[in-house]
Amino acid sequence: MLIQVRSKGFFHLLSANLLLKVFGFASQIFVAWILTPEDIGRIKVLQSFMAIFVVTAGFGFNISTLKLCSENRTPGEKYYLFKKAISYTITPLFITYILISGLAYWNILSVDREINRLMIFFALGIFPLTINSLFFSFLQALKKIKNFAAIQIFTKIIGIAGIIILTYFLLIKGYVIAVVLGYTITFVFLFIYNKRKIRVESVKVLNPFKKHFKYAIYSVLANFTGILLLNSDILILNYLAKDREVFGYYSFAVLFIGLMRIMTHTVQQISFPYFSTKSQNFTKWYKTYKKYNRIMWLFSISILSGSLILIPLFMKFAFSGKYESSIIFFIILCIGWFFRSNVVIQSGALFGLGKININFFITLPILIISFITIYIFASTYGIIGAAYGVAITGVFSLIITRLSFYFVLRSEKQDF
């Protein structure tokens, strides 16, 4: 199994992601050393809003591109569908930026006026970031994992260097500028790669918008609810947290949870195209699901064990006690991460079958539970309550996803 996974490009993408996370994590640690806990909290809120608005800006066409171009089509048809996806994205992209600017200008995004002020410029990053997502989906669909990884490494290292330098001299303003520039640099290199390496004549496909929209509409709904779910604690605390310094400690703990998500994201990235190509054969599709599900459990258990030992020690000693208050938040959040990390393979398997609408209907009740649980616990117990809410939601997420998946599994098995 290890050899098969390697041949599919898993270790190329994994090594790329690990390298990027190491450099990215190092830059965030450097940023945390320079900035105050309050600014770390502001950065996390900015990142959370960016993740949400990128989904609305892309409107699911990155996912429809991945799905359609992973299917058995000619290279020319795949390239045609990719170019159409770019054209379809332009309208929601501009609408999203106008919406963000308006909400920030009227101080609606946050009770912290500094966040609203920074968001107007930070949101410019949705333009290159949204198009980058389409490029990467296209490369994933073509299974050009090595190219995907190489571009990631080269451009992200440049961006990370920019973050360190500009944050050192301009503090949080420099961080915001560097992030937007980093997204833009990635876009430039992807554009050049597309022009030089993807030399394919487009072959027209009938009803391209209908084909894209079939998957895009439920993709944007599923991804929107998914992103809200991942960031629900930050979004709620953005409005409820009165002590912005403690909120900064919480956000610092979330930074390490993001580092742990690398395995989840990598396995998910690799699995998507292979579920799609095997979607016409239930036996092969189910074998693929079982394989990647075993990989996910193995990784998540290993990461959880190592993280609970090493990361609290790092927090305690690396900053001479500056972020020691983040340890308790991290330990609790780890529990939520563990349960959530073991549901993404089910989502990927359903994606491969084209059941993107099912993912939305699974995520929606979990999102509602998340917001209610985190809000109640945060209102009652403060910021520590939000961490407990995340852990409880993680358990509900695993239960609901597993039950829904096996219900769909029985139904699909009868159809084949």
JSON list of C-alpha atoms in Angstrom, two decimals, residues 45-133:
[
{"chain": "A", "resi": 45, "resn": "VAL", "atom": "CA", "xyz": [-9.94, 36.73, 12.59]},
{"chain": "A", "resi": 46, "resn": "LEU", "atom": "CA", "xyz": [-8.66, 38.13, 9.28]},
{"chain": "A", "resi": 47, "resn": "GLN", "atom": "CA", "xyz": [-7.64, 34.64, 8.15]},
{"chain": "A", "resi": 48, "resn": "SER", "atom": "CA", "xyz": [-11.01, 33.19, 9.14]},
{"chain": "A", "resi": 49, "resn": "PHE", "atom": "CA", "xyz": [-12.95, 35.80, 7.19]},
{"chain": "A", "resi": 50, "resn": "MET", "atom": "CA", "xyz": [-10.62, 35.34, 4.22]},
{"chain": "A", "resi": 51, "resn": "ALA", "atom": "CA", "xyz": [-11.26, 31.58, 4.20]},
{"chain": "A", "resi": 52, "resn": "ILE", "atom": "CA", "xyz": [-15.01, 32.18, 4.19]},
{"chain": "A", "resi": 53, "resn": "PHE", "atom": "CA", "xyz": [-15.02, 34.86, 1.50]},
{"chain": "A", "resi": 54, "resn": "VAL", "atom": "CA", "xyz": [-12.75, 32.85, -0.81]},
{"chain": "A", "resi": 55, "resn": "VAL", "atom": "CA", "xyz": [-15.43, 30.17, -0.86]},
{"chain": "A", "resi": 56, "resn": "THR", "atom": "CA", "xyz": [-18.14, 32.65, -1.87]},
{"chain": "A", "resi": 57, "resn": "ALA", "atom": "CA", "xyz": [-15.82, 34.31, -4.40]},
{"chain": "A", "resi": 58, "resn": "GLY", "atom": "CA", "xyz": [-15.00, 30.99, -6.07]},
{"chain": "A", "resi": 59, "resn": "PHE", "atom": "CA", "xyz": [-18.63, 29.89, -5.86]},
{"chain": "A", "resi": 60, "resn": "GLY", "atom": "CA", "xyz": [-17.64, 26.22, -6.00]},
{"chain": "A", "resi": 61, "resn": "PHE", "atom": "CA", "xyz": [-16.19, 26.34, -9.51]},
{"chain": "A", "resi": 62, "resn": "ASN", "atom": "CA", "xyz": [-12.84, 25.10, -8.23]},
{"chain": "A", "resi": 63, "resn": "ILE", "atom": "CA", "xyz": [-14.57, 21.95, -6.97]},
{"chain": "A", "resi": 64, "resn": "SER", "atom": "CA", "xyz": [-16.62, 21.51, -10.13]},
{"chain": "A", "resi": 65, "resn": "THR", "atom": "CA", "xyz": [-13.35, 21.85, -12.09]},
{"chain": "A", "resi": 66, "resn": "LEU", "atom": "CA", "xyz": [-11.74, 19.14, -9.97]},
{"chain": "A", "resi": 67, "resn": "LYS", "atom": "CA", "xyz": [-14.73, 16.85, -10.41]},
{"chain": "A", "resi": 68, "resn": "LEU", "atom": "CA", "xyz": [-15.29, 17.38, -14.16]},
{"chain": "A", "resi": 69, "resn": "CYS", "atom": "CA", "xyz": [-11.63, 17.33, -15.12]},
{"chain": "A", "resi": 70, "resn": "SER", "atom": "CA", "xyz": [-11.01, 14.18, -13.06]},
{"chain": "A", "resi": 71, "resn": "GLU", "atom": "CA", "xyz": [-13.48, 12.31, -15.24]},
{"chain": "A", "resi": 72, "resn": "ASN", "atom": "CA", "xyz": [-12.60, 10.37, -18.38]},
{"chain": "A", "resi": 73, "resn": "ARG", "atom": "CA", "xyz": [-12.44, 13.24, -20.90]},
{"chain": "A", "resi": 74, "resn": "THR", "atom": "CA", "xyz": [-10.00, 14.29, -23.58]},
{"chain": "A", "resi": 75, "resn": "PRO", "atom": "CA", "xyz": [-7.28, 16.81, -22.56]},
{"chain": "A", "resi": 76, "resn": "GLY", "atom": "CA", "xyz": [-8.89, 19.42, -24.79]},
{"chain": "A", "resi": 77, "resn": "GLU", "atom": "CA", "xyz": [-12.27, 19.04, -23.10]},
{"chain": "A", "resi": 78, "resn": "LYS", "atom": "CA", "xyz": [-10.69, 19.32, -19.66]},
{"chain": "A", "resi": 79, "resn": "TYR", "atom": "CA", "xyz": [-8.86, 22.49, -20.65]},
{"chain": "A", "resi": 80, "resn": "TYR", "atom": "CA", "xyz": [-12.06, 23.98, -22.07]},
{"chain": "A", "resi": 81, "resn": "LEU", "atom": "CA", "xyz": [-13.96, 23.29, -18.85]},
{"chain": "A", "resi": 82, "resn": "PHE", "atom": "CA", "xyz": [-11.11, 24.80, -16.83]},
{"chain": "A", "resi": 83, "resn": "LYS", "atom": "CA", "xyz": [-11.14, 28.04, -18.84]},
{"chain": "A", "resi": 84, "resn": "LYS", "atom": "CA", "xyz": [-14.91, 28.26, -18.55]},
{"chain": "A", "resi": 85, "resn": "ALA", "atom": "CA", "xyz": [-14.65, 27.92, -14.78]},
{"chain": "A", "resi": 86, "resn": "ILE", "atom": "CA", "xyz": [-12.34, 30.94, -14.68]},
{"chain": "A", "resi": 87, "resn": "SER", "atom": "CA", "xyz": [-14.82, 33.05, -16.64]},
{"chain": "A", "resi": 88, "resn": "TYR", "atom": "CA", "xyz": [-17.71, 31.96, -14.42]},
{"chain": "A", "resi": 89, "resn": "THR", "atom": "CA", "xyz": [-15.79, 32.97, -11.29]},
{"chain": "A", "resi": 90, "resn": "ILE", "atom": "CA", "xyz": [-15.30, 36.63, -12.22]},
{"chain": "A", "resi": 91, "resn": "THR", "atom": "CA", "xyz": [-18.79, 37.83, -11.24]},
{"chain": "A", "resi": 92, "resn": "PRO", "atom": "CA", "xyz": [-19.02, 36.28, -7.74]},
{"chain": "A", "resi": 93, "resn": "LEU", "atom": "CA", "xyz": [-15.42, 37.36, -7.14]},
{"chain": "A", "resi": 94, "resn": "PHE", "atom": "CA", "xyz": [-16.16, 41.07, -7.61]},
{"chain": "A", "resi": 95, "resn": "ILE", "atom": "CA", "xyz": [-19.48, 40.85, -5.77]},
{"chain": "A", "resi": 96, "resn": "THR", "atom": "CA", "xyz": [-17.73, 39.25, -2.79]},
{"chain": "A", "resi": 97, "resn": "TYR", "atom": "CA", "xyz": [-15.07, 41.96, -2.60]},
{"chain": "A", "resi": 98, "resn": "ILE", "atom": "CA", "xyz": [-17.67, 44.72, -2.73]},
{"chain": "A", "resi": 99, "resn": "LEU", "atom": "CA", "xyz": [-19.59, 42.98, 0.07]},
{"chain": "A", "resi": 100, "resn": "ILE", "atom": "CA", "xyz": [-16.46, 42.63, 2.23]},
{"chain": "A", "resi": 101, "resn": "SER", "atom": "CA", "xyz": [-15.51, 46.29, 1.73]},
{"chain": "A", "resi": 102, "resn": "GLY", "atom": "CA", "xyz": [-18.99, 47.42, 2.69]},
{"chain": "A", "resi": 103, "resn": "LEU", "atom": "CA", "xyz": [-19.14, 45.30, 5.84]},
{"chain": "A", "resi": 104, "resn": "ALA", "atom": "CA", "xyz": [-15.67, 46.43, 6.89]},
{"chain": "A", "resi": 105, "resn": "TYR", "atom": "CA", "xyz": [-16.33, 50.10, 6.13]},
{"chain": "A", "resi": 106, "resn": "TRP", "atom": "CA", "xyz": [-19.44, 50.08, 8.34]},
{"chain": "A", "resi": 107, "resn": "ASN", "atom": "CA", "xyz": [-17.56, 48.21, 11.12]},
{"chain": "A", "resi": 108, "resn": "ILE", "atom": "CA", "xyz": [-19.85, 45.18, 10.91]},
{"chain": "A", "resi": 109, "resn": "LEU", "atom": "CA", "xyz": [-17.20, 42.46, 10.55]},
{"chain": "A", "resi": 110, "resn": "SER", "atom": "CA", "xyz": [-15.88, 42.91, 14.06]},
{"chain": "A", "resi": 111, "resn": "VAL", "atom": "CA", "xyz": [-16.22, 44.89, 17.26]},
{"chain": "A", "resi": 112, "resn": "ASP", "atom": "CA", "xyz": [-12.50, 45.59, 16.82]},
{"chain": "A", "resi": 113, "resn": "ARG", "atom": "CA", "xyz": [-12.21, 48.61, 14.50]},
{"chain": "A", "resi": 114, "resn": "GLU", "atom": "CA", "xyz": [-8.62, 47.69, 13.61]},
{"chain": "A", "resi": 115, "resn": "ILE", "atom": "CA", "xyz": [-9.81, 44.41, 12.10]},
{"chain": "A", "resi": 116, "resn": "ASN", "atom": "CA", "xyz": [-12.36, 46.24, 9.94]},
{"chain": "A", "resi": 117, "resn": "ARG", "atom": "CA", "xyz": [-9.73, 48.71, 8.76]},
{"chain": "A", "resi": 118, "resn": "LEU", "atom": "CA", "xyz": [-7.19, 46.02, 7.85]},
{"chain": "A", "resi": 119, "resn": "MET", "atom": "CA", "xyz": [-9.77, 43.81, 6.18]},
{"chain": "A", "resi": 120, "resn": "ILE", "atom": "CA", "xyz": [-10.42, 46.22, 3.29]},
{"chain": "A", "resi": 121, "resn": "PHE", "atom": "CA", "xyz": [-6.86, 45.76, 2.02]},
{"chain": "A", "resi": 122, "resn": "PHE", "atom": "CA", "xyz": [-6.43, 42.16, 3.20]},
{"chain": "A", "resi": 123, "resn": "ALA", "atom": "CA", "xyz": [-9.50, 41.17, 1.18]},
{"chain": "A", "resi": 124, "resn": "LEU", "atom": "CA", "xyz": [-7.72, 42.12, -2.05]},
{"chain": "A", "resi": 125, "resn": "GLY", "atom": "CA", "xyz": [-6.06, 38.75, -1.65]},
{"chain": "A", "resi": 126, "resn": "ILE", "atom": "CA", "xyz": [-9.28, 36.98, -2.69]},
{"chain": "A", "resi": 127, "resn": "PHE", "atom": "CA", "xyz": [-8.60, 37.90, -6.33]},
{"chain": "A", "resi": 128, "resn": "PRO", "atom": "CA", "xyz": [-5.33, 35.95, -6.81]},
{"chain": "A", "resi": 129, "resn": "LEU", "atom": "CA", "xyz": [-6.29, 33.35, -4.17]},
{"chain": "A", "resi": 130, "resn": "THR", "atom": "CA", "xyz": [-9.55, 32.42, -5.91]},
{"chain": "A", "resi": 131, "resn": "ILE", "atom": "CA", "xyz": [-7.91, 32.02, -9.31]},
{"chain": "A", "resi": 132, "resn": "ASN", "atom": "CA", "xyz": [-5.04, 30.10, -7.71]},
{"chain": "A", "resi": 133, "resn": "SER", "atom": "CA", "xyz": [-7.57, 27.64, -6.33]}
]
